[in-house]
CSV table of C-alpha atoms and ligand atoms in Angstrom, one decimal:
chain,number,residue,atom,x,y,z
P,29,MET,CA,0.3,-27.7,-9.6
P,30,PHE,CA,0.2,-25.1,-6.9
P,31,LEU,CA,-0.5,-25.4,-3.2
P,32,SER,CA,-3.3,-23.3,-1.8
P,33,ALA,CA,-1.8,-20.0,-0.6
P,34,ARG,CA,-3.1,-20.6,2.9
P,35,LEU,CA,-1.7,-24.1,3.1
P,36,ARG,CA,1.6,-23.0,1.8
P,37,LEU,CA,1.9,-20.4,4.6
P,38,LEU,CA,1.1,-23.0,7.2
P,39,LEU,CA,3.8,-25.5,6.0
P,40,PRO,CA,7.0,-25.5,7.9
P,41,LEU,CA,9.9,-24.3,5.9
P,42,THR,CA,11.5,-27.8,5.6
P,43,SER,CA,8.6,-29.4,3.8
P,44,LEU,CA,8.2,-26.4,1.6
P,45,THR,CA,11.8,-26.8,0.5
P,46,LEU,CA,11.3,-30.5,-0.3
P,47,LEU,CA,8.1,-29.8,-2.1
P,48,VAL,CA,9.6,-27.3,-4.5
P,49,SER,CA,13.0,-28.6,-5.0
P,50,ALA,CA,11.9,-30.3,-8.1
P,51,THR,CA,10.8,-26.9,-9.7
P,52,ALA,CA,13.8,-24.9,-8.6
P,53,LYS,CA,14.9,-24.1,-12.1
P,54,LEU,CA,14.9,-20.4,-11.4
P,55,ARG,CA,17.8,-18.6,-9.9
P,56,ASP,CA,18.0,-19.6,-6.3
P,57,GLY,CA,18.1,-16.0,-4.9
P,58,GLY,CA,21.1,-16.9,-2.6
P,59,ASN,CA,19.8,-18.6,0.5
P,60,PHE,CA,16.5,-16.8,0.4
P,61,ASN,CA,14.5,-19.8,-0.8
P,62,LEU,CA,13.0,-17.7,-3.6
P,63,LEU,CA,9.9,-19.5,-4.9
P,64,PRO,CA,7.1,-18.8,-7.4
P,65,PHE,CA,3.8,-18.2,-5.8
P,66,HIS,CA,0.3,-18.7,-7.1
P,67,ILE,CA,-2.8,-17.3,-5.3
P,68,ASP,CA,-5.5,-19.9,-4.6
P,69,LEU,CA,-7.8,-18.8,-2.0
P,70,SER,CA,-10.9,-20.3,-3.6
P,71,PRO,CA,-11.2,-23.1,-0.9
P,72,GLN,CA,-11.7,-20.3,1.6
P,73,LEU,CA,-14.5,-18.7,-0.4
P,74,PRO,CA,-17.6,-20.7,0.9
P,75,HIS,CA,-16.8,-19.6,4.4
P,76,LEU,CA,-16.5,-16.0,3.4
P,77,LYS,CA,-19.8,-16.2,1.5
P,78,SER,CA,-21.6,-17.8,4.2
P,79,LEU,CA,-20.5,-15.3,6.8
P,80,VAL,CA,-21.5,-12.4,4.5
P,81,GLN,CA,-24.9,-14.0,3.8
P,82,GLN,CA,-25.5,-14.7,7.5
P,83,THR,CA,-24.7,-11.1,8.6
P,84,GLN,CA,-27.7,-9.1,9.6
P,85,LEU,CA,-27.9,-5.5,9.0
P,86,PRO,CA,-30.4,-2.9,10.2
P,87,GLU,CA,-33.4,-2.6,7.9
P,88,LYS,CA,-33.1,1.1,7.8
P,89,ALA,CA,-30.5,3.6,9.0
P,90,LEU,CA,-30.9,4.8,12.5
P,91,TYR,CA,-30.2,8.4,11.5
P,92,ALA,CA,-30.2,10.0,8.0
P,93,THR,CA,-26.4,11.0,7.9
P,94,GLY,CA,-24.0,11.3,5.1
P,95,PRO,CA,-20.5,9.6,4.9
P,96,GLU,CA,-19.1,12.2,7.4
P,97,LYS,CA,-20.5,9.9,10.1
P,98,GLY,CA,-18.9,6.8,8.7
P,99,MET,CA,-20.1,3.9,6.4
P,100,GLN,CA,-23.6,4.5,5.1
P,101,LEU,CA,-26.0,1.6,5.5
P,102,ASP,CA,-27.4,1.7,1.9
P,103,VAL,CA,-23.8,1.7,0.5
P,104,LEU,CA,-22.9,-1.2,2.7
P,105,LYS,CA,-26.0,-3.2,1.9
P,106,GLU,CA,-25.4,-2.8,-1.8
P,107,LEU,CA,-21.7,-3.9,-1.5
P,108,LYS,CA,-22.9,-6.8,0.6
P,109,SER,CA,-25.4,-8.1,-1.9
P,110,GLU,CA,-22.9,-7.7,-4.7
P,111,TRP,CA,-20.4,-9.7,-2.7
P,112,VAL,CA,-22.7,-12.8,-2.4
P,113,GLY,CA,-24.2,-12.1,-5.9
P,114,SER,CA,-22.4,-11.0,-9.0
P,115,TYR,CA,-19.0,-10.7,-7.4
P,116,ASP,CA,-16.8,-13.4,-8.9
P,117,TRP,CA,-13.7,-14.2,-6.7
P,118,ASP,CA,-12.3,-16.7,-9.2
P,119,LYS,CA,-12.3,-14.1,-11.9
P,120,GLU,CA,-10.6,-11.6,-9.6
P,121,GLN,CA,-8.1,-14.2,-8.5
P,122,GLU,CA,-7.3,-14.8,-12.1
P,123,GLN,CA,-6.6,-11.1,-12.5
P,124,LEU,CA,-4.3,-11.1,-9.4
P,125,ASN,CA,-2.5,-14.2,-10.9
P,126,SER,CA,-2.0,-12.4,-14.2
P,127,VAL,CA,1.3,-11.0,-12.8
P,128,SER,CA,4.1,-13.1,-11.4
P,129,HIS,CA,4.2,-13.7,-7.7
P,130,PHE,CA,7.0,-15.0,-5.5
P,131,THR,CA,7.9,-15.5,-1.9
P,132,ALA,CA,11.4,-15.3,-0.3
P,133,GLN,CA,12.6,-15.9,3.2
P,134,ILE,CA,14.4,-12.8,4.6
P,135,GLU,CA,15.4,-12.5,8.2
P,136,ASN,CA,12.7,-15.0,9.2
P,137,ILE,CA,10.0,-13.1,7.3
P,138,THR,CA,8.2,-14.8,4.4
P,139,VAL,CA,8.1,-11.8,2.0
P,140,HIS,CA,5.5,-12.1,-0.7
P,141,PHE,CA,5.9,-9.9,-3.8
P,142,VAL,CA,4.9,-9.4,-7.4
P,143,HIS,CA,7.9,-9.2,-9.9
P,144,GLU,CA,7.3,-8.3,-13.5
P,145,LYS,CA,10.4,-7.7,-15.6
P,146,SER,CA,10.4,-5.4,-18.6
P,147,GLU,CA,11.6,-6.9,-21.9
P,148,ASN,CA,14.1,-4.1,-22.0
P,149,PRO,CA,17.2,-5.3,-20.2
P,150,ASN,CA,18.1,-1.8,-19.4
P,151,ALA,CA,14.9,-1.1,-17.7
P,152,ILE,CA,15.1,0.7,-14.3
P,153,PRO,CA,14.2,-1.5,-11.3
P,154,VAL,CA,11.5,0.1,-9.2
P,155,VAL,CA,9.8,-1.1,-6.0
P,156,LEU,CA,6.2,0.1,-5.2
P,157,LEU,CA,5.3,0.3,-1.5
P,158,HIS,CA,1.7,0.1,-0.2
P,159,GLY,CA,0.3,1.0,3.1
P,160,TRP,CA,-2.9,0.4,5.2
P,161,PRO,CA,-5.6,-0.4,4.3
P,162,GLY,CA,-4.0,-1.2,0.9
P,163,SER,CA,-2.2,-4.1,-0.4
P,164,PHE,CA,-0.1,-5.1,-3.5
P,165,HIS,CA,-3.6,-5.1,-5.2
P,166,GLU,CA,-3.7,-1.3,-5.3
P,167,TYR,CA,-0.8,-1.2,-7.7
P,168,LEU,CA,-1.8,-3.9,-10.1
P,169,PRO,CA,-3.2,-1.4,-12.7
P,170,VAL,CA,0.2,0.2,-13.1
P,171,VAL,CA,2.5,-2.8,-13.1
P,172,LYS,CA,2.3,-4.1,-16.7
P,173,PRO,CA,2.2,-0.6,-18.2
P,174,LEU,CA,5.4,0.4,-16.3
P,175,THR,CA,7.2,-2.6,-17.8
P,176,GLU,CA,6.4,-1.4,-21.3
P,177,THR,CA,8.6,1.1,-23.0
P,178,SER,CA,7.0,4.5,-23.1
P,179,SER,CA,7.1,6.9,-26.0
P,180,THR,CA,10.1,8.5,-24.4
P,181,GLY,CA,11.9,5.2,-24.0
P,182,ILE,CA,11.3,4.6,-20.3
P,183,SER,CA,10.6,1.1,-18.8
P,184,TYR,CA,10.7,-0.5,-15.4
P,185,HIS,CA,11.3,-3.8,-13.8
P,186,VAL,CA,8.5,-3.7,-11.2
P,187,VAL,CA,8.5,-5.2,-7.7
P,188,VAL,CA,5.5,-4.9,-5.4
P,189,PRO,CA,6.0,-6.5,-2.0
P,190,SER,CA,3.3,-7.1,0.7
P,191,LEU,CA,4.1,-5.6,4.0
P,192,PRO,CA,5.0,-8.1,6.8
P,193,GLY,CA,1.6,-9.1,8.2
P,194,PHE,CA,-0.3,-8.2,5.0
P,195,SER,CA,-1.7,-10.5,2.4
P,196,PHE,CA,0.8,-13.4,1.9
P,197,SER,CA,3.8,-11.9,3.8
P,198,SER,CA,4.2,-13.5,7.3
P,199,PRO,CA,3.5,-11.4,10.5
P,200,PRO,CA,6.7,-9.9,11.9
P,201,PRO,CA,7.8,-10.2,15.6
P,202,LEU,CA,6.3,-7.8,18.2
P,203,ASN,CA,9.2,-5.4,18.1
P,204,TRP,CA,9.3,-5.0,14.4
P,205,THR,CA,9.4,-1.5,12.9
P,206,ILE,CA,9.2,0.1,9.5
P,207,ASP,CA,13.0,0.5,9.6
P,208,ASP,CA,13.3,-3.3,9.8
P,209,THR,CA,10.9,-3.7,6.8
P,210,ALA,CA,13.1,-1.2,5.0
P,211,ARG,CA,16.2,-3.3,5.6
P,212,VAL,CA,14.4,-6.5,4.5
P,213,TYR,CA,13.1,-4.8,1.3
P,214,ASN,CA,16.6,-3.5,0.5
P,215,THR,CA,17.7,-7.1,0.8
P,216,LEU,CA,15.0,-8.2,-1.4
P,217,MET,CA,16.0,-5.8,-4.2
P,218,THR,CA,19.7,-6.1,-3.9
P,219,GLN,CA,20.4,-9.6,-2.8
P,220,VAL,CA,17.4,-11.6,-3.7
P,221,LEU,CA,16.7,-10.0,-7.1
P,222,GLY,CA,20.2,-8.7,-7.8
P,223,TYR,CA,19.2,-5.0,-8.5
P,224,GLU,CA,22.1,-3.1,-7.1
P,225,LYS,CA,20.5,0.2,-7.9
P,226,TYR,CA,16.8,0.9,-7.9
P,227,ALA,CA,14.1,3.5,-7.6
P,228,LEU,CA,11.1,3.5,-5.3
P,229,HIS,CA,7.6,4.8,-4.9
P,230,GLY,CA,5.9,5.0,-1.6
P,231,SER,CA,2.4,5.9,-0.2
P,232,ASP,CA,1.0,5.7,3.4
P,233,TRP,CA,3.0,3.2,5.5
P,234,GLY,CA,4.9,2.4,2.2
P,235,SER,CA,6.2,6.0,2.3
P,236,GLY,CA,7.5,5.5,5.8
P,237,VAL,CA,9.2,2.3,4.7
P,238,GLY,CA,10.4,4.0,1.5
P,239,TYR,CA,11.7,7.1,3.2
P,240,SER,CA,13.6,4.9,5.6
P,241,MET,CA,15.1,3.0,2.6
P,242,TYR,CA,15.9,6.4,0.9
P,243,ASN,CA,17.6,7.6,4.0
P,244,SER,CA,19.5,4.4,5.0
P,245,PHE,CA,20.5,2.8,1.7
P,246,ASN,CA,21.9,5.7,-0.3
P,247,THR,CA,24.1,3.6,-2.6
P,248,SER,CA,21.2,1.4,-3.8
P,249,VAL,CA,18.1,3.7,-3.6
P,250,ARG,CA,18.9,6.1,-6.5
P,251,ALA,CA,15.6,7.9,-6.9
P,252,SER,CA,12.4,8.1,-4.9
P,253,HIS,CA,8.8,9.3,-5.5
P,254,PHE,CA,6.4,9.9,-2.6
P,255,ILE,CA,2.8,10.9,-2.3
P,256,PHE,CA,2.9,10.8,1.5
P,257,LEU,CA,5.7,11.4,4.1
P,258,PRO,CA,6.4,10.2,7.6
P,259,PHE,CA,6.5,13.8,8.9
P,260,LEU,CA,3.8,15.6,10.8
P,261,PRO,CA,2.2,17.9,8.2
P,262,PRO,CA,2.0,21.6,9.1
P,263,THR,CA,-1.4,23.1,10.1
P,264,ALA,CA,-3.0,25.9,8.1
P,265,THR,CA,-1.8,28.4,10.7
P,266,GLU,CA,1.8,27.2,10.4
P,267,ILE,CA,1.7,27.4,6.6
P,268,GLU,CA,0.4,30.9,6.8
P,269,ALA,CA,2.9,32.0,9.5
P,270,ASN,CA,5.6,30.8,7.1
P,271,ASN,CA,4.3,33.0,4.3
P,272,ILE,CA,3.7,30.0,2.1
P,273,THR,CA,1.3,30.9,-0.7
P,274,LEU,CA,-1.0,28.0,-1.9
P,275,THR,CA,-2.9,27.2,-5.0
P,276,ASP,CA,-6.7,26.7,-4.7
P,277,ASP,CA,-6.2,23.0,-4.9
P,278,GLU,CA,-3.6,23.1,-2.3
P,279,LYS,CA,-5.9,25.2,0.0
P,280,PHE,CA,-8.5,22.4,-0.5
P,281,SER,CA,-6.0,19.8,0.5
P,282,VAL,CA,-5.0,21.7,3.6
P,283,ALA,CA,-8.7,21.8,4.6
P,284,ARG,CA,-9.0,18.1,3.9
P,285,THR,CA,-5.9,17.5,6.2
P,286,GLU,CA,-7.5,19.5,9.0
P,287,GLU,CA,-10.7,17.5,8.5
P,288,TRP,CA,-8.8,14.2,8.9
P,289,TRP,CA,-7.1,15.4,12.1
P,290,THR,CA,-10.3,16.7,13.5
P,291,ASN,CA,-12.9,14.0,12.5
P,292,ASP,CA,-11.2,11.1,10.7
P,293,HIS,CA,-8.3,9.6,12.6
P,294,GLY,CA,-10.2,7.6,15.3
P,295,TYR,CA,-9.0,4.5,13.5
P,296,PHE,CA,-5.4,5.7,13.9
P,297,LEU,CA,-5.7,6.0,17.6
P,298,ILE,CA,-7.4,2.7,18.1
P,299,GLN,CA,-4.9,0.8,16.0
P,300,GLY,CA,-1.9,2.5,17.6
P,301,THR,CA,-3.0,1.8,21.2
P,302,LYS,CA,-5.4,-1.2,21.2
P,303,PRO,CA,-4.7,-3.1,17.9
P,304,ASN,CA,-6.3,-6.3,19.4
P,305,ASP,CA,-9.6,-4.7,20.1
P,306,ILE,CA,-10.4,-3.8,16.5
P,307,GLY,CA,-8.1,-6.6,15.1
P,308,LEU,CA,-9.9,-9.4,16.9
P,309,ALA,CA,-13.4,-7.9,16.5
P,310,LEU,CA,-13.0,-7.9,12.7
P,311,TYR,CA,-10.7,-10.8,12.3
P,312,ASP,CA,-13.3,-13.2,10.9
P,313,ASN,CA,-16.0,-10.7,10.1
P,314,PRO,CA,-16.0,-9.8,6.5
P,315,VAL,CA,-18.9,-7.4,6.5
P,316,GLY,CA,-17.3,-5.7,9.5
P,317,ILE,CA,-14.0,-5.3,7.6
P,318,LEU,CA,-16.0,-4.0,4.6
P,319,ALA,CA,-17.8,-1.4,6.7
P,320,TYR,CA,-14.6,-0.2,8.4
P,321,VAL,CA,-12.0,-0.4,5.6
P,322,GLY,CA,-14.5,0.3,2.7
P,323,ALA,CA,-15.6,3.5,4.3
P,324,GLU,CA,-12.1,4.7,4.7
P,325,VAL,CA,-11.0,3.8,1.2
P,326,LEU,CA,-14.0,5.7,-0.2
P,327,ARG,CA,-13.5,8.7,2.1
P,328,TRP,CA,-9.8,9.0,1.3
P,329,SER,CA,-10.2,8.7,-2.5
P,330,ASP,CA,-11.4,11.0,-5.2
P,331,PRO,CA,-15.1,11.3,-4.8
P,332,ARG,CA,-15.4,10.6,-8.6
P,333,ALA,CA,-14.3,7.0,-7.7
P,334,GLY,CA,-15.3,4.5,-10.4
P,335,THR,CA,-15.5,7.1,-13.2
P,336,PRO,CA,-12.5,7.4,-15.6
P,337,PRO,CA,-9.7,7.5,-15.0
P,338,SER,CA,-10.6,5.9,-11.6
P,339,LEU,CA,-10.8,2.1,-11.4
P,340,LEU,CA,-11.9,2.2,-7.8
P,341,ASN,CA,-15.4,0.6,-8.3
P,342,SER,CA,-17.3,-1.9,-6.1
P,343,THR,CA,-15.4,-4.9,-7.6
P,344,ASN,CA,-12.0,-3.5,-6.8
P,345,LEU,CA,-13.1,-2.5,-3.4
P,346,LEU,CA,-14.5,-6.0,-2.7
P,347,THR,CA,-11.3,-7.6,-3.9
P,348,LEU,CA,-9.2,-5.4,-1.5
P,349,VAL,CA,-11.5,-6.3,1.4
P,350,SER,CA,-11.6,-10.0,0.4
P,351,LEU,CA,-7.9,-10.3,0.5
P,352,TYR,CA,-7.8,-9.0,4.1
P,353,HIS,CA,-10.4,-11.6,5.1
P,354,LEU,CA,-9.3,-14.6,3.0
P,355,THR,CA,-5.7,-14.3,4.1
P,356,HIS,CA,-6.6,-13.8,7.8
P,357,THR,CA,-4.4,-10.6,8.0
P,358,PHE,CA,-6.7,-7.9,9.3
P,359,LEU,CA,-5.3,-8.4,12.7
P,360,SER,CA,-1.6,-8.4,11.8
P,361,SER,CA,-2.2,-5.5,9.5
P,362,VAL,CA,-3.6,-3.1,12.1
P,363,TRP,CA,-0.6,-3.9,14.5
P,364,ILE,CA,1.7,-1.9,12.2
P,365,TYR,CA,0.2,1.2,13.9
P,366,ALA,CA,1.1,0.0,17.5
P,367,GLN,CA,4.5,-1.2,16.3
P,368,ASN,CA,5.4,2.2,15.0
P,369,ALA,CA,4.1,4.8,17.5
P,370,ASN,CA,5.1,8.4,16.6
P,371,VAL,CA,5.6,7.6,12.9
P,372,LEU,CA,4.9,11.1,12.0
P,373,SER,CA,8.2,12.9,13.0
P,374,THR,CA,7.7,16.5,14.2
P,375,VAL,CA,11.3,17.4,13.4
P,376,TYR,CA,12.1,17.8,9.6
P,377,THR,CA,15.5,16.3,9.1
P,378,LYS,CA,17.1,15.9,5.7
P,379,ALA,CA,17.8,12.4,4.5
P,380,LEU,CA,21.5,11.3,4.3
P,381,THR,CA,21.5,11.0,0.5
P,382,ASP,CA,22.2,12.9,-2.7
P,383,ALA,CA,19.6,10.7,-4.5
P,384,PRO,CA,16.8,12.7,-6.2
P,385,MET,CA,13.4,12.7,-4.5
P,386,LEU,CA,10.1,13.6,-6.3
P,387,TYR,CA,6.8,14.4,-4.6
P,388,THR,CA,3.3,14.5,-6.0
P,389,GLN,CA,0.3,16.0,-4.3
P,390,TYR,CA,-3.0,14.3,-5.3
P,391,LYS,CA,-5.9,16.7,-4.5
P,392,TYR,CA,-8.0,14.2,-2.5
P,393,ASN,CA,-5.1,12.7,-0.5
P,394,LEU,CA,-5.7,12.9,3.2
P,395,GLN,CA,-2.6,14.9,4.2
P,396,PHE,CA,-0.8,17.8,2.5
P,397,TRP,CA,2.8,18.8,2.7
P,398,PRO,CA,3.8,22.1,0.9
P,399,GLU,CA,6.8,22.0,-1.3
P,400,GLU,CA,8.8,24.1,1.2
P,401,TYR,CA,8.3,21.3,3.8
P,402,VAL,CA,9.0,18.5,1.5
P,403,ALA,CA,12.2,20.2,0.4
P,404,LYS,CA,13.5,20.0,4.0
P,405,VAL,CA,13.5,16.2,4.1
P,406,GLY,CA,15.3,15.2,0.9
P,407,ASN,CA,16.9,16.2,-2.3
P,408,LEU,CA,13.7,17.4,-3.9
P,409,VAL,CA,14.0,17.8,-7.7
P,410,ALA,CA,10.2,17.9,-8.6
P,411,TYR,CA,7.0,18.7,-6.8
P,412,ASN,CA,3.9,18.0,-8.9
P,413,ALA,CA,0.2,18.0,-8.5
P,414,HIS,CA,-2.8,16.1,-9.9
P,415,ASP,CA,-6.4,17.4,-9.5
P,416,PHE,CA,-7.9,13.9,-9.8
P,417,GLY,CA,-7.0,11.1,-7.3
P,418,GLY,CA,-6.5,10.6,-3.6
P,419,HIS,CA,-4.8,8.2,-1.3
P,420,PHE,CA,-4.8,5.2,-3.6
P,421,PRO,CA,-3.8,6.6,-7.0
P,422,GLY,CA,-2.9,3.1,-8.3
P,423,LEU,CA,-6.6,2.6,-8.3
P,424,ASP,CA,-8.1,6.0,-8.6
P,425,ASN,CA,-5.7,7.6,-11.0
P,426,PRO,CA,-3.5,5.0,-12.5
P,427,PRO,CA,-2.4,7.0,-15.6
P,428,ALA,CA,-1.3,9.8,-13.4
P,429,LEU,CA,0.7,7.4,-11.1
P,430,ILE,CA,2.4,5.9,-14.2
P,431,GLU,CA,3.4,9.4,-15.3
P,432,ASP,CA,4.7,10.2,-11.8
P,433,ILE,CA,6.8,7.0,-11.6
P,434,ARG,CA,8.1,7.5,-15.2
P,435,SER,CA,9.1,11.0,-14.3
P,436,MET,CA,11.8,9.6,-11.9
P,437,ALA,CA,13.6,8.1,-14.9
P,438,LYS,CA,15.4,11.2,-16.0
P,439,TYR,CA,16.9,11.7,-12.5
P,440,PHE,CA,17.9,8.1,-12.0
P,441,LYS,CA,21.6,7.3,-12.4
P,442,ALA,CA,22.5,3.6,-12.6
O,18,NAG,C1,13.3,-17.1,13.5
O,18,NAG,O1,12.2,-17.9,13.7
O,18,NAG,C2,12.4,-19.1,14.6
O,18,NAG,C3,11.2,-19.9,14.6
O,18,NAG,O2,10.0,-19.2,14.7
O,18,NAG,C4,12.9,-18.6,15.9
O,18,NAG,O3,13.1,-19.7,16.8
O,18,NAG,C5,14.0,-17.6,15.8
O,18,NAG,O4,14.3,-17.1,17.1
O,18,NAG,C6,13.8,-16.6,14.8
O,18,NAG,N1,15.0,-15.8,14.6
O,18,NAG,C7,15.1,-14.5,14.7
O,18,NAG,C8,16.4,-13.9,14.4
O,18,NAG,O5,14.1,-13.8,15.0
O,19,NAG,C1,13.3,-8.1,18.8
O,19,NAG,O1,13.1,-9.4,19.3
O,19,NAG,C2,13.9,-10.4,18.8
O,19,NAG,C3,13.4,-11.8,19.3
O,19,NAG,O2,12.1,-12.0,19.0
O,19,NAG,C4,15.4,-10.1,19.2
O,19,NAG,O3,16.2,-11.1,18.6
O,19,NAG,C5,15.7,-8.8,18.7
O,19,NAG,O4,17.1,-8.5,19.2
O,19,NAG,C6,14.8,-7.7,19.1
O,19,NAG,N1,15.1,-6.5,18.5
O,19,NAG,C7,15.1,-5.3,19.1
O,19,NAG,C8,15.5,-4.1,18.3
O,19,NAG,O5,14.9,-5.2,20.3
O,20,NAG,C1,6.2,36.7,6.9
O,20,NAG,O1,6.0,37.9,6.3
O,20,NAG,C2,5.9,39.0,7.3
O,20,NAG,C3,5.5,40.2,6.7
O,20,NAG,O2,6.2,40.5,5.5
O,20,NAG,C4,7.2,39.0,8.0
O,20,NAG,O3,7.1,40.0,9.1
O,20,NAG,C5,7.6,37.7,8.7
O,20,NAG,O4,8.9,37.8,9.2
O,20,NAG,C6,7.5,36.6,7.6
O,20,NAG,N1,7.7,35.3,8.3
O,20,NAG,C7,8.6,34.4,7.9
O,20,NAG,C8,8.7,33.1,8.7
O,20,NAG,O5,9.3,34.5,6.9
O,21,NAG,C1,-14.7,-2.4,-12.1
O,21,NAG,O1,-13.6,-2.2,-12.9
O,21,NAG,C2,-13.1,-3.4,-13.3
O,21,NAG,C3,-11.9,-3.1,-14.1
O,21,NAG,O2,-10.8,-2.6,-13.3
O,21,NAG,C4,-14.0,-4.2,-14.2
O,21,NAG,O3,-13.4,-5.5,-14.6
O,21,NAG,C5,-15.3,-4.5,-13.4
O,21,NAG,O4,-16.3,-5.2,-14.1
O,21,NAG,C6,-15.8,-3.2,-12.8
O,21,NAG,N1,-17.0,-3.5,-11.9
O,21,NAG,C7,-18.2,-3.0,-12.0
O,21,NAG,C8,-19.1,-3.4,-11.0
O,21,NAG,O5,-18.4,-2.2,-12.9
O,22,NAG,C1,25.4,8.1,2.3
O,22,NAG,O1,25.3,8.4,3.7
O,22,NAG,C2,26.4,8.5,4.4
O,22,NAG,C3,26.1,8.6,5.9
O,22,NAG,O2,25.4,7.4,6.3
O,22,NAG,C4,27.1,9.7,3.9
O,22,NAG,O3,28.4,9.8,4.6
O,22,NAG,C5,27.4,9.6,2.4
O,22,NAG,O4,27.9,10.9,2.0
O,22,NAG,C6,26.0,9.4,1.7
O,22,NAG,N1,26.3,9.1,0.3
O,22,NAG,C7,25.6,9.6,-0.7
O,22,NAG,C8,26.0,9.2,-2.1
O,22,NAG,O5,24.7,10.4,-0.5
């Protein structure tokens, strides 16, 4: 019997402890109150559906624009009718629960995470780090495959934590930064789960957290893979001035980066400066979250979304957005921008570690760092590229992400 996820978060720690003491057969994870966790947001669903149903949208678009001006009305209308129509939350929730979930208390934060162990006892522990507007959900397509032994004998014990303030992890204090999250995650891996040495993969804010872990915990983080970095990417002019030659796909990615800085980072400025404005406006507004977050997810992904190998179709998009609404975390999620001003460092410093770092450029990602720049910040051993996929490869190119993460294995030294 499981408590509803929402209820569980609201319960004070003491009653939680009493409630679960009977089931505490698992390792106790030290004093971290490690508990199995089951998602049950179904009681929230009628509220979500009625809000979606009651939301009025314009009959026809004010101007005939494409996605370059933001969410398109016809796309939004289609998603909205699917949400109250054929979309089946219970079925999606069952999928989310098909992996094992846990919570632990670390430094006053309730950390929610997925943990799937490989049957191979010598599997490499790996932690997969998501960003905004993502969640643990974006990695689910790669979790089980990574636990299985590949044709070259590689397997992983996979951990996917929710950032503090996202999904089922509790919101952190006001002064919390990604370095604090990095410390908490290292505690999760080493002390709660007992993985003394592990690998990591990071994207978006998860790359900021992951890079901090790579830099600060050099005895435990023994390989890392990134698709994004917490450094200001160079402009096309800077790349040229440095005589760096690019492939055609890389030139495309540079243009995409410039486009993001010119026309697509308004959200970044709002969330960094006035997180309450957008956070409260959309807090209990599911169609609003869908318009805002959905448009970004689509713009930042491969335009072939939904066609193989991409799993980024309307169902997965609605699940991602439903999670933000049903867990009431849209507000706390946008605060990460305000809590980490100047996250993109202008100074390229080398991490204090000899652990290998791998980097992959997905053609449709929203920022691009040439190999020469990536090599400045870590012990770069491999720089790869995929011509399919964007900012959320766990959804829009899972086979490629599996390949990337597996490619860390030959560099990992336990
Ligand atoms: C932990 O949370 C409790 C209750 O919210 C608070 O009183 C305490 O100051 C917090 N401790 C730290 C170290 O933030
Ligand atoms: C952040 O605030 C907490 C109290 O909420 C305090 O204990 C802690 O020292 C502060 N940390 C920093 C880095 O200022
Ligand atoms: C780039 O190449 C030009 C012409 O060969 C040379 O003058 C310049 O110093 C080079 N710049 C860098 C940063 O290597
Ligand atoms: C989207 O893909 C998932 C598999 O990831 C599938 O279960 C679902 O039916 C698809 N949705 C649509 C609308 O095709
Ligand atoms: C780890 O970092 C420390 C500095 O904090 C450095 O002295 C040490 O050489 C590093 N160790 C490894 C294995 O990279």
